[in-house]
Amino acid sequence: MSTQTSIQRAAMLRKVAWYQQPRFKRLVALLATAVVLAQVTGADPSRRDIFHALRENFTGVAIWVWLALALLIWVVREFAHEQARTVWGSTRSAAGRPVGVVRRTWESDARLRYGALAVLLVFVLAVPFLVSNHWQTVMVHKIAIFMLLAIGLNVVVGWAGMLDLGFIAFFAIGAYSAAFWTGALPVQPPVELNNFLVIPLAIVACLVAGVLLGAPTLRLRGDYLAIVTLGFHEIVYLTAKNWTAVTNGSSGAVVDGFEISLSFWQYEFGLDNKPYYYFLVASICLVVFLFLRLEHSRVGRAWTAIREDEVAAAATGINTVRMKLLAFAIGASTSGVAGVVYVSALGHIGSELFIILTSVLVLSYVIFGGMGSIPGVLVGSALLLWLPERLRGMVSEEDRYMYLGALLVIMMIYRPQGMLPSKRRQRELRLAEEGIVEGDGTGSQPGGKQA
């Protein structure tokens, strides 16, 4: 009798209450998410009445819409999962056939590719005449500038596999080079130069800074290298902020815009965004052409080998330290161009333009677009920079970046390879999911182990 009682008690202990079942846990999570979304997308809070937003958001129609949507998702997930999977699979298969035909045609017909690129270039050149002055400013001061930065960071993170959290430090070096050589800072240069002539000097300054950062630190890997680059950014940022005798600190300085001065012709860019836009488009096209050539060169293949397994790369005769120095230096070079154009178009420089959050955002653009893929980096940067501006007027400034964060979370869960990933990156993730290789080809450790 006692044995039977013990068995019954053990069975009762193993019994799971209805509210502890995974099905109902998912329901509670979805309903909680619906409540949060109703609050986020509803009325903004008022300083005069701290409960104004709660009353408006939880007594209106929106809360019921979100709850109904959450309940619908739960019902489909729990009771029609197989049917929904079958419909999704058949739809995806039907859509994949024409997509496959288009992809094969695109890869086999060079004329089609060049024609599409020509159409895209014409559209890009016509965009300033199709949008307002506000969006022209956004395209120059944000989208085009950060595209250049993302292309450079992609060399370090996407191709060489090194996590860099202080990339904006090179951006600051390029910007302060422009301010110094144009005579905007308290310390006067040996000779004042035109902004166009400052660009090669800024590139050289960023190259030297990349080598100086990389030389003592590139034997580090993974998280240790990330911490060092983060410290490098803080050194540059705090120097710019506190060395007021040279940089004028947080107050900054006024920087002259671009000017073309010839004996027979003179033209000032002034406050017009179009000249800066076209100059940045030309710079991006040139950088993309050069970097695509570099990707398929011996240097690019060496970076790929280092990213996948640094020990194996060294065993095959690759000078890993030299190649990583090249990655840091070449990646930083685009920051020189971006820094000069940015402060010249803005007309002002200050240390608060180069905070650590900007480095994190540029890294997120690279990951979101697709590490190692230049088209992906360009598209990802454009989309993530367009979204907060598109939400202006619709969402309060405090909540605007919450939507950006939610988009990044969803993207990393359902498409970790990015929007337009490189073929190599897709293959690495597929092999990692199948268990054929360890990790996904980033943050390589000795023997291919991942950090």
XYZ file of C-alpha atoms in Angstrom:
451
model
C 0.000 0.000 0.000
C 2.792 2.364 0.859
C 4.536 1.541 -2.430
C 1.409 2.350 -4.427
C 0.963 5.584 -2.522
C 4.544 6.568 -3.263
C 3.993 5.877 -6.975
C 0.856 8.014 -6.979
C 2.665 10.847 -5.219
C 5.555 10.628 -7.695
C 3.067 10.737 -10.586
C 1.441 13.819 -9.079
C 4.834 15.506 -8.790
C 5.562 14.759 -12.434
C 2.185 16.087 -13.505
C 2.404 19.511 -15.146
C -0.339 22.005 -14.458
C -2.204 23.372 -17.482
C -0.728 26.840 -17.052
C 2.791 25.363 -17.029
C 2.434 23.700 -20.410
C 4.512 25.226 -23.230
C 1.364 25.961 -25.232
C -0.053 28.275 -22.588
C 3.331 29.777 -21.807
C 3.499 30.876 -25.443
C 0.008 32.327 -25.160
C 0.975 34.401 -22.131
C 4.140 35.592 -23.893
C 2.179 36.643 -26.992
C -0.449 38.478 -24.953
C 2.265 40.283 -22.984
C 3.943 41.254 -26.253
C 0.605 42.586 -27.543
C 0.197 44.751 -24.428
C 3.724 46.137 -24.829
C 3.168 46.875 -28.531
C -0.095 48.648 -27.751
C 1.748 50.881 -25.307
C 4.694 51.494 -27.633
C 2.598 52.388 -30.677
C -0.062 54.305 -28.762
C -0.284 57.787 -27.308
C 2.822 59.480 -25.977
C 3.130 60.232 -22.255
C 2.371 63.679 -20.897
C 4.414 65.423 -18.235
C 1.284 66.979 -16.755
C -0.488 63.613 -16.429
C 1.738 60.561 -16.049
C -1.202 58.160 -16.529
C -2.461 59.809 -19.711
C -0.759 57.330 -22.049
C -1.938 54.312 -20.015
C -5.564 55.451 -20.095
C -5.474 56.217 -23.803
C -3.683 53.036 -24.849
C -5.551 50.553 -22.658
C -9.078 51.890 -23.159
C -9.048 52.384 -26.914
C -9.475 50.048 -29.855
C -5.743 49.492 -30.476
C -5.235 47.243 -27.438
C -7.977 44.876 -28.635
C -6.526 44.803 -32.129
C -3.121 43.796 -30.796
C -4.631 41.176 -28.476
C -6.701 39.718 -31.318
C -3.619 39.556 -33.543
C -1.638 37.805 -30.793
C -4.475 35.321 -30.238
C -4.704 34.624 -33.978
C -0.963 33.918 -34.163
C -1.268 31.571 -31.180
C -4.205 29.676 -32.687
C -2.410 29.239 -36.009
C 0.783 28.159 -34.235
C -0.883 25.626 -31.953
C -3.753 24.199 -33.982
C -2.924 24.817 -37.652
C 0.838 24.586 -37.592
C 1.189 21.713 -40.040
C -1.329 23.169 -42.474
C 0.366 26.564 -42.342
C 3.768 24.944 -42.886
C 2.432 23.021 -45.890
C 0.919 26.161 -47.436
C 4.103 28.150 -46.775
C 6.292 25.420 -48.265
C 4.197 25.152 -51.428
C 4.062 28.946 -51.812
C 7.799 29.224 -51.308
C 8.432 26.445 -53.801
C 6.155 28.049 -56.391
C 7.810 31.428 -55.923
C 11.289 29.909 -55.943
C 11.048 28.609 -59.507
C 10.729 31.995 -61.255
C 13.223 33.484 -58.814
C 15.666 30.732 -59.728
C 15.176 31.417 -63.426
C 15.819 35.134 -62.892
C 18.903 34.374 -60.772
C 20.388 32.022 -63.368
C 19.706 34.541 -66.126
C 21.270 37.292 -64.062
C 24.412 35.244 -63.405
C 24.827 34.080 -67.001
C 24.002 37.282 -68.906
C 26.570 40.030 -68.333
C 24.609 42.492 -70.482
C 21.627 42.201 -68.158
C 23.786 42.944 -65.120
C 25.448 45.972 -66.693
C 22.100 47.257 -67.942
C 20.538 46.965 -64.493
C 23.525 48.705 -62.914
C 23.247 51.515 -65.478
C 19.545 51.972 -64.690
C 20.315 51.964 -60.968
C 23.062 54.565 -61.444
C 20.715 56.830 -63.440
C 18.119 56.542 -60.678
C 20.686 57.332 -57.969
C 21.839 60.405 -59.881
C 18.247 61.592 -60.336
C 17.184 61.103 -56.707
C 18.160 64.622 -55.475
C 15.715 66.156 -57.948
C 12.895 63.886 -56.767
C 13.048 64.522 -53.014
C 12.794 67.493 -50.660
C 15.684 69.452 -49.155
C 15.252 67.522 -45.899
C 15.798 64.195 -47.615
C 18.732 65.607 -49.571
C 20.327 66.450 -46.221
C 19.574 62.954 -44.922
C 21.133 61.356 -48.003
C 24.329 63.386 -47.626
C 24.834 63.669 -43.856
C 23.650 60.158 -42.991
C 23.060 57.636 -45.741
C 26.011 58.307 -48.082
C 28.482 59.070 -45.281
C 27.631 55.942 -43.336
C 27.689 53.832 -46.482
C 31.352 54.763 -46.851
C 31.992 53.898 -43.209
C 30.165 50.579 -43.499
C 32.157 49.600 -46.591
C 35.379 50.200 -44.670
C 34.213 48.345 -41.571
C 33.117 45.430 -43.767
C 36.774 44.887 -44.679
C 37.687 44.451 -41.020
C 34.624 42.554 -39.782
C 33.227 40.853 -42.869
C 36.394 39.882 -44.727
C 39.106 39.596 -42.076
C 36.798 38.454 -39.247
C 37.991 40.946 -36.608
C 35.430 42.525 -34.285
C 36.028 46.291 -34.231
C 33.958 48.386 -31.804
C 35.933 51.598 -32.238
C 35.767 52.212 -35.964
C 34.356 55.726 -35.524
C 37.719 56.753 -34.051
C 39.117 56.689 -37.613
C 36.125 58.766 -38.736
C 37.037 61.323 -36.077
C 40.680 61.331 -37.198
C 39.625 62.046 -40.783
C 37.276 64.809 -39.670
C 39.840 66.519 -37.445
C 42.385 66.245 -40.246
C 40.023 68.302 -42.397
C 39.507 70.838 -39.610
C 43.256 71.138 -38.992
C 44.431 71.497 -42.599
C 41.712 74.031 -43.431
C 42.709 76.224 -40.475
C 39.509 75.730 -38.446
C 41.192 74.607 -35.201
C 43.010 76.804 -32.650
C 46.309 75.254 -33.792
C 47.178 76.545 -37.234
C 48.626 74.217 -39.904
C 51.910 74.890 -41.733
C 49.830 75.749 -44.799
C 46.089 75.941 -45.292
C 44.781 73.567 -47.936
C 41.668 73.221 -50.024
C 39.251 70.533 -48.806
C 39.923 68.434 -51.887
C 43.641 68.412 -51.111
C 42.927 67.432 -47.509
C 41.293 64.151 -48.557
C 44.544 62.281 -49.394
C 46.127 63.606 -46.179
C 43.116 62.397 -44.169
C 43.338 58.990 -45.827
C 47.028 58.753 -44.941
C 46.286 59.821 -41.343
C 43.657 57.065 -41.026
C 46.003 54.516 -42.598
C 48.741 55.419 -40.103
C 46.251 55.296 -37.215
C 45.088 51.857 -38.355
C 48.670 50.583 -38.415
C 49.454 52.126 -35.005
C 46.358 50.491 -33.516
C 46.930 47.167 -35.179
C 50.670 46.688 -34.673
C 50.604 46.011 -30.904
C 47.130 44.441 -30.699
C 46.442 42.216 -33.686
C 47.837 39.144 -32.006
C 44.675 39.325 -29.912
C 41.487 37.638 -31.076
C 37.762 37.818 -30.530
C 36.518 39.639 -27.450
C 40.004 40.822 -26.448
C 40.489 42.618 -29.754
C 37.017 44.159 -29.448
C 37.895 45.581 -26.016
C 41.149 47.047 -27.369
C 39.371 48.771 -30.263
C 36.781 50.087 -27.833
C 39.575 51.544 -25.725
C 41.156 53.071 -28.812
C 37.900 54.868 -29.579
C 37.675 56.218 -26.042
C 41.247 57.525 -26.240
C 40.503 59.391 -29.473
C 37.123 60.655 -28.263
C 38.359 61.888 -24.871
C 41.405 63.498 -26.468
C 39.166 65.401 -28.869
C 36.858 66.382 -26.024
C 39.419 67.450 -23.406
C 42.358 68.789 -25.432
C 40.662 72.136 -25.902
C 43.873 73.942 -26.826
C 44.027 71.891 -30.027
C 40.504 70.643 -30.794
C 38.399 73.301 -29.009
C 36.679 70.467 -27.142
C 32.932 70.014 -27.232
C 32.449 73.550 -28.537
C 34.088 72.518 -31.784
C 34.871 74.812 -34.659
C 33.434 76.055 -37.930
C 34.770 74.234 -40.995
C 34.668 75.723 -44.472
C 32.875 73.850 -47.222
C 34.320 72.465 -50.423
C 35.445 74.950 -53.037
C 36.802 74.585 -56.545
C 39.125 77.476 -57.308
C 40.791 77.621 -60.695
C 42.247 80.541 -62.606
C 39.299 80.542 -64.994
C 36.516 79.152 -62.791
C 35.464 79.173 -59.147
C 32.655 77.260 -57.499
C 31.654 76.903 -53.845
C 29.525 74.002 -52.655
C 28.071 76.191 -49.921
C 24.898 74.907 -48.272
C 23.687 73.075 -51.356
C 23.547 69.323 -50.709
C 23.615 68.236 -54.360
C 27.375 68.764 -54.976
C 28.234 66.829 -51.819
C 25.801 64.098 -52.816
C 27.327 63.621 -56.250
C 30.839 63.712 -54.831
C 29.904 61.019 -52.313
C 28.245 58.894 -55.007
C 31.421 59.098 -57.095
C 33.531 58.213 -54.032
C 31.333 55.227 -53.159
C 31.435 53.931 -56.745
C 35.241 54.224 -56.821
C 35.649 52.553 -53.420
C 33.263 49.724 -54.347
C 35.129 49.087 -57.612
C 38.506 48.991 -55.859
C 37.288 46.856 -52.966
C 35.593 44.339 -55.267
C 38.888 43.946 -57.079
C 40.634 43.602 -53.731
C 38.176 40.973 -52.478
C 39.125 38.537 -55.242
C 42.846 39.248 -55.072
C 45.468 37.314 -53.115
C 45.008 39.726 -50.209
C 41.260 39.166 -50.148
C 41.663 35.399 -50.190
C 44.200 35.675 -47.365
C 41.667 37.641 -45.299
C 39.089 34.925 -45.921
C 41.521 32.242 -44.763
C 42.314 34.213 -41.601
C 38.633 34.702 -40.837
C 37.830 31.022 -41.189
C 40.840 29.660 -39.282
C 43.818 31.827 -38.424
C 46.049 28.928 -37.346
C 45.434 27.041 -40.584
C 46.080 30.233 -42.550
C 49.397 30.746 -40.779
C 50.305 27.105 -41.422
C 49.859 27.635 -45.169
C 52.378 30.487 -45.142
C 50.125 33.538 -44.783
C 51.642 36.344 -42.731
C 48.560 36.811 -40.560
C 49.793 39.878 -38.654
C 50.698 41.699 -41.882
C 47.373 40.835 -43.503
C 45.379 41.949 -40.479
C 47.334 45.208 -40.423
C 46.395 45.688 -44.066
C 42.736 45.043 -43.232
C 42.755 47.641 -40.461
C 44.578 50.210 -42.573
C 42.579 49.730 -45.782
C 39.288 49.590 -43.899
C 40.131 52.813 -42.081
C 40.958 54.625 -45.340
C 37.288 55.157 -46.241
C 36.828 56.938 -42.916
C 39.247 59.616 -44.066
C 37.085 60.492 -47.065
C 33.873 60.274 -45.028
C 35.268 62.457 -42.239
C 36.403 65.237 -44.565
C 33.137 65.356 -46.495
C 31.010 65.078 -43.354
C 32.432 68.057 -41.461
C 32.692 70.111 -44.656
C 29.033 69.541 -45.508
C 27.960 70.030 -41.891
C 30.090 73.151 -41.523
C 30.983 72.285 -37.937
C 33.082 69.814 -35.986
C 32.821 68.783 -32.343
C 33.788 65.808 -30.226
C 30.153 64.804 -29.594
C 29.775 63.827 -33.237
C 31.951 60.762 -32.611
C 30.401 58.939 -29.640
C 30.652 55.169 -29.188
C 26.990 54.661 -30.149
C 27.908 55.607 -33.712
C 30.445 52.761 -33.859
C 27.810 50.303 -32.685
C 25.345 51.565 -35.286
C 27.839 51.182 -38.139
C 28.605 47.637 -36.981
C 24.876 46.872 -36.940
C 24.567 48.161 -40.519
C 27.267 45.741 -41.651
C 25.719 42.759 -39.848
C 22.176 43.607 -40.929
C 23.114 43.996 -44.587
C 25.325 40.908 -44.671
C 28.920 40.619 -43.497
C 31.328 40.231 -46.371
C 28.813 41.434 -48.979
C 29.313 44.935 -50.362
C 25.817 45.103 -51.956
C 24.351 43.883 -48.676
C 26.262 46.474 -46.654
C 25.067 49.268 -48.958
C 21.431 48.167 -48.862
C 21.470 47.482 -45.119
C 22.988 50.874 -44.341
C 20.486 52.695 -46.550
C 17.495 50.902 -45.012
C 18.514 51.301 -41.376
C 19.348 54.975 -41.885
C 16.130 55.614 -43.804
C 13.863 53.988 -41.210
C 14.376 56.418 -38.264
C 13.953 59.393 -40.588
C 10.824 57.868 -42.103
C 9.394 57.485 -38.596
C 10.020 61.164 -37.848
C 6.677 62.828 -37.206
C 4.996 59.444 -36.722
C 6.904 58.235 -33.666
C 8.400 60.277 -30.848
C 12.151 60.709 -30.828
C 12.498 58.640 -27.646
C 10.815 55.623 -29.264
C 12.231 55.894 -32.765
C 15.266 53.696 -32.252
C 13.163 51.085 -30.464
C 11.699 50.152 -33.842
C 15.202 49.921 -35.235
C 16.213 47.616 -32.395
C 13.145 45.414 -32.918
C 13.966 45.109 -36.622
C 17.533 44.063 -35.788
C 16.323 41.435 -33.310
C 13.863 39.944 -35.816
C 16.509 39.942 -38.536
C 19.092 38.176 -36.391
C 16.587 35.495 -35.367
C 15.156 34.669 -38.772
C 17.954 35.705 -41.166
C 21.274 35.871 -39.327
C 23.247 35.953 -42.577
C 21.849 39.425 -43.387
C 19.727 40.885 -46.139
C 22.043 40.237 -49.068
C 24.734 37.905 -47.733
C 27.766 36.775 -49.634
C 27.712 33.214 -50.973
C 30.595 32.278 -48.703
C 28.760 33.548 -45.626
C 25.608 31.609 -46.575
C 27.626 28.431 -47.017
C 29.332 28.859 -43.634
C 26.031 29.290 -41.808
C 24.469 26.334 -43.594
C 27.392 24.078 -42.709
C 27.288 25.320 -39.098
C 23.560 24.534 -38.856
C 24.165 21.054 -40.274
C 26.956 20.473 -37.734
C 29.593 19.896 -40.404
C 31.770 22.740 -39.086
C 31.931 24.500 -35.736
C 30.809 28.120 -35.549
C 29.997 30.283 -38.517
C 33.339 31.533 -39.682
C 33.582 34.608 -37.467
C 35.763 35.259 -34.478
C 38.088 32.390 -35.312
C 40.120 30.814 -32.577
C 43.001 28.358 -32.808
C 41.927 25.234 -34.624
C 38.719 26.843 -35.820
C 37.155 27.025 -32.369
C 34.788 29.940 -31.963
C 34.806 32.537 -29.253
